[in-house]
């Protein structure tokens, strides 16, 4: 099992003892941490205090606190706190973890519900109030989730919650995740940066003070990297050891340095700022973190969400909060031609909801070492927008007999709509044992099946007016011109071919 040989060094139950000088340790032990012979590190195990002080070298396989499962070794009743537990991802992960025996706690201040309401939209898959969600989770799945209504920026209250729960892993989903929302006007841009950047910065300070051995699994985005027109591969956050820069007849190694970031909205910028704050916190204080560069997410399915309609997670399709595949399927269901922005030759990394949840579990149970900041590119496939529209239209036609049309709109965003795209995503499959469980077309079919339900179709119809994009990157609202309408299968697919190094 992929995490069998991890040791106490990775385990959140290990309390580092002695006078360790945290300054300038930076990266993980295998990246050059040299403490010298006299400054050997010893630990005390919070779960097995009877062991006294010892060197941190018991493996997960040897330790009775870690038990083997289909996902790898799991720390018994590991305490995971999910920030943003009411959201699309947070709720899905909470159910999955709790069902696996994790002790799940979480906070949310319902910002996402408010922002979607502000747009005049709603989640088209209905969701209940949190109290009812928790009750249903208890009745149907037999799980208890410790929820607190809390704003990440409310430092004193967050400190209290952390002290009370003492989580062994923190999953940070508590950010406003919309590019268009962040570009709407000054107020929205500031709100996104305040919520995301300052929220994360405060969290880091509190983690250092209250739970310094806890790992932070932070949701970043593939959009941090942008789409470099040179075609340079999008490495996993840091340059590989053998990367070299050549200039003025001289050469240097780039190994271990952060790769360039080229975000494409003030929202994506907020994630870049988080990246640097987290990297520094790991360097200064020996915090540990995986920064997860996730591709565009889509889908409705996890085993737990599918067990009862009242357990389902939210699903947004408005121009602010809907992501592209989820929007396309909803458009197909209510007979709106699929809205491709610009040429449609943009390529993005994608991952289905259930696969993303699998990745998160694997990251949670294989924590980084003290001081280790690492980045994973969490994507299961690369797709061009025009091809995605064809796939949605194809599934709609073949499985649901829908006559789907496609339209190209003037692009409301400032982004390259033709660009090379090469993504490196080796760590999740090769270090953490991740294998995608579902194909793009299978998940699209599942989405159709849910969205075709009469109640949900009706909820899409009710909010049809929130689908067309009107938020431009100039901070002005206006309708986008329709450049072209066409039938699926009638146009050659143009642009670059994506390259996936996985
Ligand atoms: N797009 C269309 N038609 C639509 C909606 C979007 O052509 O109706 C295009 C956009 O112009 C863009 C691409 O589809 O080129 C993706 O747009 P999106 O809205 O699905 O995703 P994005 O704005 O990139 O943001 C989403 C999530 C964000 C996450 C990001 C991952 O909202 O939280 O960070 O996906 S990534 O795109 O890899 O940066």
XYZ file of C-alpha atoms and ligand atoms in Angstrom:
541
model
C 0.000 0.000 0.000
C 1.314 3.367 -1.043
C 1.510 4.891 2.453
C 2.654 1.752 4.331
C 6.205 3.041 4.724
C 5.347 6.501 5.957
C 6.431 6.914 9.559
C 5.681 8.875 12.716
C 7.506 11.640 10.902
C 4.348 12.019 8.793
C 1.835 11.216 11.525
C -0.192 14.003 13.144
C -0.213 12.071 16.433
C 3.532 12.608 16.762
C 4.414 15.542 18.938
C 7.890 16.877 18.206
C 9.870 17.139 21.442
C 12.955 19.027 22.443
C 14.365 22.299 21.370
C 13.984 22.114 17.624
C 15.041 25.243 15.820
C 12.289 25.763 13.312
C 13.921 28.625 11.466
C 15.085 28.099 7.919
C 14.384 24.378 7.873
C 12.196 24.894 4.872
C 11.507 21.791 2.919
C 11.171 18.204 4.058
C 13.940 16.092 5.532
C 14.782 14.396 2.233
C 15.237 17.812 0.640
C 18.301 18.610 2.661
C 17.270 19.189 6.266
C 20.448 18.635 8.238
C 20.029 18.749 11.966
C 23.443 17.345 12.837
C 23.943 14.318 15.056
C 23.451 16.051 18.345
C 20.132 17.520 17.467
C 18.284 14.299 16.808
C 14.553 14.681 16.883
C 12.458 12.675 19.309
C 8.702 12.553 19.526
C 5.962 11.654 21.909
C 2.876 9.903 20.514
C -0.357 11.563 21.558
C -2.202 8.330 20.967
C 0.324 6.014 22.637
C 1.908 8.026 25.462
C 3.047 4.759 27.088
C 5.846 4.625 24.497
C 7.579 7.629 26.089
C 10.008 9.575 23.923
C 11.311 7.850 20.819
C 12.702 8.449 17.348
C 9.950 8.935 14.761
C 10.535 5.785 12.762
C 7.560 3.453 13.326
C 5.876 2.863 9.960
C 2.124 3.107 9.375
C 2.208 -0.596 8.591
C 3.768 -1.359 11.979
C 1.622 1.016 14.032
C -1.653 -0.367 15.464
C -3.245 3.085 15.167
C -3.121 2.856 11.354
C -5.379 0.288 9.682
C -5.354 -0.907 6.058
C -8.300 0.028 3.801
C -8.972 0.249 0.067
C -7.525 3.791 0.136
C -4.338 2.922 2.039
C -3.572 2.929 5.765
C -5.995 5.149 7.682
C -5.357 6.593 11.131
C -8.142 5.242 13.343
C -10.896 7.807 13.845
C -8.627 10.468 12.398
C -9.998 13.918 13.149
C -10.484 15.898 9.950
C -11.820 19.432 9.927
C -13.373 20.622 6.673
C -13.470 24.365 6.138
C -16.343 25.147 3.797
C -18.264 21.974 4.679
C -21.578 23.199 3.223
C -20.204 23.527 -0.325
C -20.228 21.324 -3.404
C -16.952 19.649 -2.425
C -17.046 20.085 1.355
C -20.341 18.286 1.831
C -19.378 15.455 -0.505
C -16.088 14.922 1.304
C -17.656 15.126 4.760
C -20.046 12.270 4.022
C -17.368 10.118 2.458
C -14.878 10.602 5.288
C -17.423 10.109 8.053
C -18.664 6.919 6.383
C -15.066 5.651 6.360
C -14.790 6.169 10.110
C -13.068 9.571 10.239
C -14.236 11.964 12.940
C -15.443 14.830 10.822
C -15.918 18.391 11.963
C -16.462 21.413 9.813
C -17.314 25.041 9.548
C -19.133 27.203 7.065
C -20.718 30.642 7.095
C -22.902 29.926 4.053
C -21.167 32.526 1.877
C -21.689 30.362 -1.184
C -25.437 30.212 -0.599
C -25.465 34.007 -0.210
C -23.376 34.705 -3.316
C -25.544 32.476 -5.506
C -28.634 34.142 -4.084
C -27.101 37.513 -4.863
C -26.942 36.434 -8.520
C -30.658 35.642 -8.315
C -29.867 31.971 -8.860
C -30.147 28.827 -6.775
C -28.557 25.416 -6.590
C -30.598 23.463 -9.100
C -30.166 20.271 -7.066
C -32.094 21.274 -3.963
C -30.259 21.124 -0.659
C -31.620 21.472 2.859
C -30.537 23.730 5.686
C -27.431 22.444 7.455
C -29.309 21.225 10.539
C -31.511 19.040 8.361
C -28.583 17.822 6.280
C -26.850 16.674 9.436
C -29.956 14.889 10.670
C -30.397 13.040 7.394
C -26.716 12.076 7.409
C -27.222 10.647 10.896
C -30.380 8.744 9.960
C -29.305 7.414 6.585
C -25.560 6.908 6.987
C -25.298 6.624 10.778
C -22.662 9.353 10.954
C -22.201 12.363 13.202
C -20.610 15.539 11.907
C -19.547 18.269 14.304
C -20.649 21.456 12.541
C -20.033 25.059 13.568
C -21.407 28.116 11.757
C -18.249 30.144 11.528
C -16.491 32.634 9.288
C -12.876 31.772 8.554
C -12.045 35.405 9.185
C -13.485 35.317 12.743
C -10.116 34.608 14.300
C -11.065 34.269 17.974
C -13.922 31.893 17.241
C -11.838 29.862 14.827
C -9.124 29.530 17.452
C -11.715 28.230 19.921
C -13.011 25.662 17.454
C -9.487 24.478 16.626
C -8.640 24.199 20.320
C -11.802 22.274 20.986
C -11.471 19.796 18.122
C -7.673 19.610 17.693
C -8.025 18.309 14.132
C -5.337 15.997 12.780
C -5.887 17.193 9.229
C -7.522 20.332 7.891
C -9.081 20.457 4.438
C -9.469 24.033 3.294
C -12.340 24.528 0.836
C -13.605 27.752 2.431
C -12.938 30.110 -0.460
C -15.099 31.975 -2.932
C -14.295 29.983 -6.074
C -15.604 32.083 -8.923
C -13.540 33.930 -11.521
C -16.468 36.004 -12.879
C -17.634 36.905 -9.364
C -14.186 38.301 -8.606
C -14.244 40.427 -11.774
C -17.757 41.873 -11.345
C -16.634 45.143 -9.740
C -14.359 46.598 -7.081
C -16.519 45.375 -4.222
C -16.586 41.785 -5.427
C -12.863 41.723 -6.204
C -12.093 42.910 -2.675
C -14.537 40.482 -1.090
C -12.915 37.524 -2.834
C -9.401 38.536 -1.852
C -10.381 39.336 1.718
C -12.204 36.088 2.176
C -9.634 33.910 0.432
C -6.249 35.488 1.069
C -6.794 36.877 4.550
C -8.844 33.873 5.636
C -6.009 31.541 4.688
C -3.350 33.754 6.248
C -5.226 33.864 9.548
C -5.710 30.119 9.425
C -1.957 29.613 9.012
C -1.159 31.704 12.095
C -3.728 29.832 14.132
C -2.462 26.467 12.944
C 1.049 27.388 14.015
C -0.233 28.280 17.457
C -2.840 25.608 18.073
C -2.180 22.590 15.829
C 1.334 22.840 14.379
C 1.545 19.105 13.621
C -1.679 19.083 11.625
C -1.459 18.996 7.860
C -3.241 21.522 5.704
C -4.758 20.153 2.509
C -5.500 23.346 0.651
C -7.556 23.664 -2.495
C -5.622 25.663 -5.056
C -6.394 25.632 -8.754
C -4.787 24.648 -12.050
C -5.702 28.196 -13.023
C -2.781 29.458 -10.932
C -0.478 28.449 -13.771
C -2.437 29.954 -16.641
C -1.887 28.717 -20.174
C 1.694 29.648 -21.180
C 1.834 30.331 -24.892
C 5.337 28.863 -25.062
C 3.840 25.445 -24.317
C 6.048 25.011 -21.236
C 4.675 22.089 -19.204
C 2.656 22.907 -16.115
C 4.772 21.125 -13.515
C 3.409 20.302 -10.086
C 4.037 23.671 -8.465
C 7.803 23.380 -8.187
C 10.321 22.808 -10.958
C 11.660 19.259 -11.178
C 15.275 18.689 -10.099
C 16.618 18.553 -13.665
C 14.956 21.751 -14.933
C 17.466 24.289 -16.185
C 17.298 27.932 -17.178
C 19.707 29.106 -19.856
C 20.460 32.772 -20.359
C 23.334 34.836 -21.680
C 25.409 31.693 -22.356
C 25.073 30.553 -18.752
C 22.973 27.850 -17.110
C 21.326 27.436 -13.713
C 19.250 24.719 -12.123
C 15.643 25.623 -11.353
C 15.067 22.471 -9.304
C 12.757 23.028 -6.321
C 11.874 26.617 -7.187
C 8.240 27.573 -7.581
C 7.098 27.578 -11.185
C 5.768 30.811 -12.723
C 2.149 31.639 -12.024
C -0.062 33.408 -14.542
C -3.572 33.616 -13.112
C -6.480 34.777 -15.245
C -8.821 36.533 -12.788
C -8.650 38.197 -9.380
C -10.042 34.946 -7.967
C -7.186 32.938 -9.468
C -4.785 35.573 -8.151
C -6.110 34.953 -4.636
C -5.101 31.302 -4.935
C -1.612 32.312 -6.052
C -1.275 34.531 -3.009
C -2.391 31.641 -0.818
C 0.284 29.484 -2.404
C 3.032 31.853 -1.336
C 1.618 32.388 2.152
C 1.409 28.651 2.726
C 4.867 28.016 1.324
C 6.300 30.626 3.686
C 4.410 29.278 6.692
C 5.862 25.819 6.031
C 9.307 27.364 5.755
C 9.137 29.559 8.850
C 7.183 27.323 11.222
C 7.529 23.779 9.959
C 3.865 23.607 9.073
C 3.043 20.968 6.486
C 0.799 21.297 3.502
C -0.329 19.848 0.223
C -1.483 22.568 -2.140
C -3.927 20.917 -4.491
C -4.035 22.381 -7.992
C -7.425 21.025 -8.967
C -8.787 21.142 -12.468
C -12.340 22.170 -13.262
C -14.632 19.922 -11.306
C -17.838 18.356 -12.613
C -20.389 15.750 -11.652
C -23.004 14.758 -9.142
C -21.945 11.361 -7.973
C -20.384 9.828 -4.924
C -21.683 6.649 -3.321
C -22.895 8.556 -0.248
C -24.572 11.419 -2.141
C -26.476 8.869 -4.198
C -27.923 7.069 -1.174
C -30.734 9.509 -0.528
C -31.928 12.577 -2.446
C -31.721 14.592 0.758
C -27.980 13.903 0.932
C -27.164 15.361 -2.468
C -24.654 18.176 -2.833
C -25.323 21.579 -4.382
C -25.046 22.111 -8.132
C -24.730 25.573 -9.633
C -25.246 26.578 -13.231
C -25.401 30.380 -13.140
C -22.765 32.434 -14.973
C -20.857 33.074 -11.734
C -20.733 29.738 -9.975
C -21.462 27.070 -12.564
C -18.413 25.347 -14.004
C -18.359 24.607 -17.672
C -19.386 20.921 -17.927
C -22.053 21.284 -15.262
C -23.422 24.282 -17.132
C -23.391 22.546 -20.521
C -25.463 19.619 -19.245
C -28.015 21.934 -17.636
C -28.222 23.954 -20.867
C -28.786 20.788 -22.875
C -31.632 19.756 -20.564
C -33.548 23.017 -21.082
C -32.758 23.396 -24.746
C -30.263 26.271 -24.585
C -27.464 25.913 -27.153
C -24.256 25.128 -25.235
C -22.402 28.367 -24.509
C -18.801 28.183 -25.701
C -16.878 31.368 -24.908
C -14.685 32.599 -27.763
C -13.149 30.111 -30.192
C -13.632 27.171 -27.869
C -10.073 26.044 -28.393
C -9.278 26.650 -24.726
C -7.990 23.514 -23.001
C -8.426 22.837 -19.294
C -7.737 20.024 -16.837
C -10.867 18.357 -15.453
C -11.760 15.910 -12.709
C -15.041 14.287 -11.705
C -16.376 14.890 -8.211
C -15.958 11.316 -7.019
C -12.397 11.093 -8.335
C -11.515 14.376 -6.628
C -12.831 12.957 -3.356
C -10.680 9.869 -3.791
C -7.616 12.075 -4.253
C -8.407 14.062 -1.132
C -8.688 10.936 1.029
C -5.336 9.734 -0.244
C -3.713 13.067 0.540
C -5.254 13.242 4.022
C -3.953 9.817 5.025
C -0.477 10.340 3.691
C 0.436 13.603 5.412
C 3.499 15.629 4.498
C 6.503 15.768 6.794
C 7.129 18.696 9.119
C 8.055 21.714 7.016
C 7.049 20.044 3.793
C 5.138 22.120 1.270
C 4.189 20.080 -1.744
C 1.943 20.577 -4.718
C -0.156 18.071 -6.623
C -1.929 18.670 -9.915
C -5.317 17.061 -9.352
C -6.713 16.364 -12.798
C -7.864 13.198 -14.500
C -8.033 14.425 -18.099
C -7.466 17.410 -20.385
C -10.206 18.575 -22.699
C -10.829 21.283 -25.246
C -14.062 23.212 -24.718
C -15.378 22.602 -28.227
C -14.830 18.872 -27.735
C -16.577 18.966 -24.380
C -19.607 20.540 -26.002
C -19.568 17.723 -28.566
C -19.368 15.111 -25.783
C -22.290 16.611 -23.869
C -24.335 16.844 -27.063
C -23.438 13.260 -27.941
C -24.467 11.806 -24.565
C -27.617 13.943 -24.609
C -28.568 12.576 -28.018
C -27.564 8.938 -27.565
C -28.864 8.342 -24.045
C -31.624 10.903 -23.562
C -32.762 11.655 -27.101
C -32.076 15.370 -26.759
C -31.437 17.519 -29.797
C -28.570 19.648 -28.502
C -27.187 22.702 -30.335
C -23.946 24.593 -29.736
C -23.305 28.344 -29.824
C -20.129 30.376 -29.715
C -20.365 33.617 -27.786
C -18.072 36.580 -27.622
C -15.702 35.720 -24.749
C -16.551 37.747 -21.642
C -13.152 36.851 -20.152
C -9.630 37.907 -20.960
C -8.028 34.564 -21.705
C -6.170 32.929 -24.567
C -8.662 30.942 -26.557
C -5.981 29.120 -28.562
C -2.975 27.846 -26.659
C -0.769 24.796 -26.221
C -1.364 22.901 -22.973
C 0.863 20.318 -21.355
C 0.113 19.212 -17.808
C 2.269 17.104 -15.518
C 0.212 15.120 -13.029
C 2.355 12.279 -11.783
C 2.196 12.475 -8.011
C -1.410 11.493 -7.401
C -1.243 8.382 -9.608
C 2.330 7.354 -8.792
C 2.937 8.505 -5.218
C -0.592 8.400 -3.778
C -2.043 5.464 -5.733
C -4.876 7.383 -7.408
C -6.704 5.790 -10.337
C -9.692 7.597 -11.858
C -12.849 5.546 -11.476
C -15.053 7.147 -14.061
C -14.832 8.403 -17.638
C -15.971 11.820 -18.783
C -18.933 10.443 -20.721
C -20.084 8.180 -17.889
C -20.181 11.070 -15.440
C -21.922 13.295 -17.997
C -24.556 10.585 -18.316
C -25.030 10.517 -14.555
C -25.445 14.283 -14.496
C -28.068 14.118 -17.239
C -29.970 11.464 -15.304
C -30.205 13.740 -12.250
C -30.875 16.964 -14.149
C -33.653 15.375 -16.190
C -35.671 14.685 -13.040
C -38.802 16.849 -13.351
C -38.226 18.841 -10.147
C -34.654 19.646 -11.108
C -35.443 20.437 -14.708
C -38.061 22.800 -13.380
C -35.511 24.464 -11.089
C -33.243 25.015 -14.119
C -36.130 26.564 -16.066
C -36.833 28.912 -13.161
C -33.275 30.267 -13.242
C -32.647 30.198 -16.979
C -32.063 33.955 -16.960
C -28.906 33.549 -14.813
C -27.171 31.280 -17.343
C -26.027 33.624 -20.116
C -22.763 35.421 -19.278
C -22.978 39.158 -18.697
C -19.968 39.751 -16.405
C -16.985 40.946 -18.408
C -13.392 41.270 -17.265
C -13.741 45.035 -17.698
C -16.048 45.112 -14.688
C -19.010 46.003 -16.883
C -22.120 43.993 -17.448
C -23.488 43.460 -20.932
C -24.880 40.743 -23.122
C -22.383 38.793 -25.213
C -22.863 38.626 -28.975
C -23.639 35.229 -30.453
C -20.818 34.574 -32.932
C -22.113 31.342 -34.373
C -24.677 28.580 -33.799
C -24.108 25.076 -35.130
C -25.123 21.441 -34.886
C -22.799 19.029 -33.114
C -20.515 17.080 -35.419
C -20.601 19.685 -38.183
C -17.372 21.565 -37.430
C -13.768 20.419 -37.482
C -12.071 20.612 -34.072
C -9.247 23.134 -34.330
C -6.435 24.293 -32.040
C -3.665 22.554 -30.125
C -3.697 18.968 -28.929
C -3.381 18.709 -25.136
C -0.494 16.733 -23.684
C -0.957 14.924 -20.383
C 2.136 13.650 -18.578
C 0.657 11.317 -16.022
N -16.491 28.550 -20.348
C -17.236 28.462 -21.503
N -18.584 28.457 -21.392
C -19.223 28.518 -20.194
C -18.460 28.588 -19.026
C -17.088 28.599 -19.134
O -16.701 28.398 -22.608
O -20.450 28.518 -20.193
C -15.018 28.501 -20.440
C -14.267 29.616 -19.753
O -14.096 30.733 -20.580
C -12.952 28.920 -19.413
C -13.351 27.472 -19.179
O -14.621 27.307 -19.794
O -12.099 28.956 -20.503
C -13.470 27.060 -17.727
O -14.373 27.940 -17.091
P -15.126 27.526 -15.737
O -16.042 28.635 -15.384
O -15.682 26.157 -15.829
O -13.898 27.409 -14.739
P -12.930 28.503 -14.135
O -13.446 29.882 -14.240
O -11.606 28.242 -14.748
O -12.979 28.145 -12.621
C -13.360 26.845 -12.177
C -13.748 26.915 -10.731
C -12.563 27.362 -9.940
C -11.383 26.478 -10.220
C -11.131 26.361 -11.709
C -10.095 25.329 -12.061
O -14.833 27.782 -10.546
O -12.848 27.333 -8.565
O -10.311 27.079 -9.610
O -12.312 25.951 -12.325
S -9.166 25.833 -13.449
O -10.018 26.248 -14.528
O -8.326 24.716 -13.821
O -8.417 26.978 -13.019
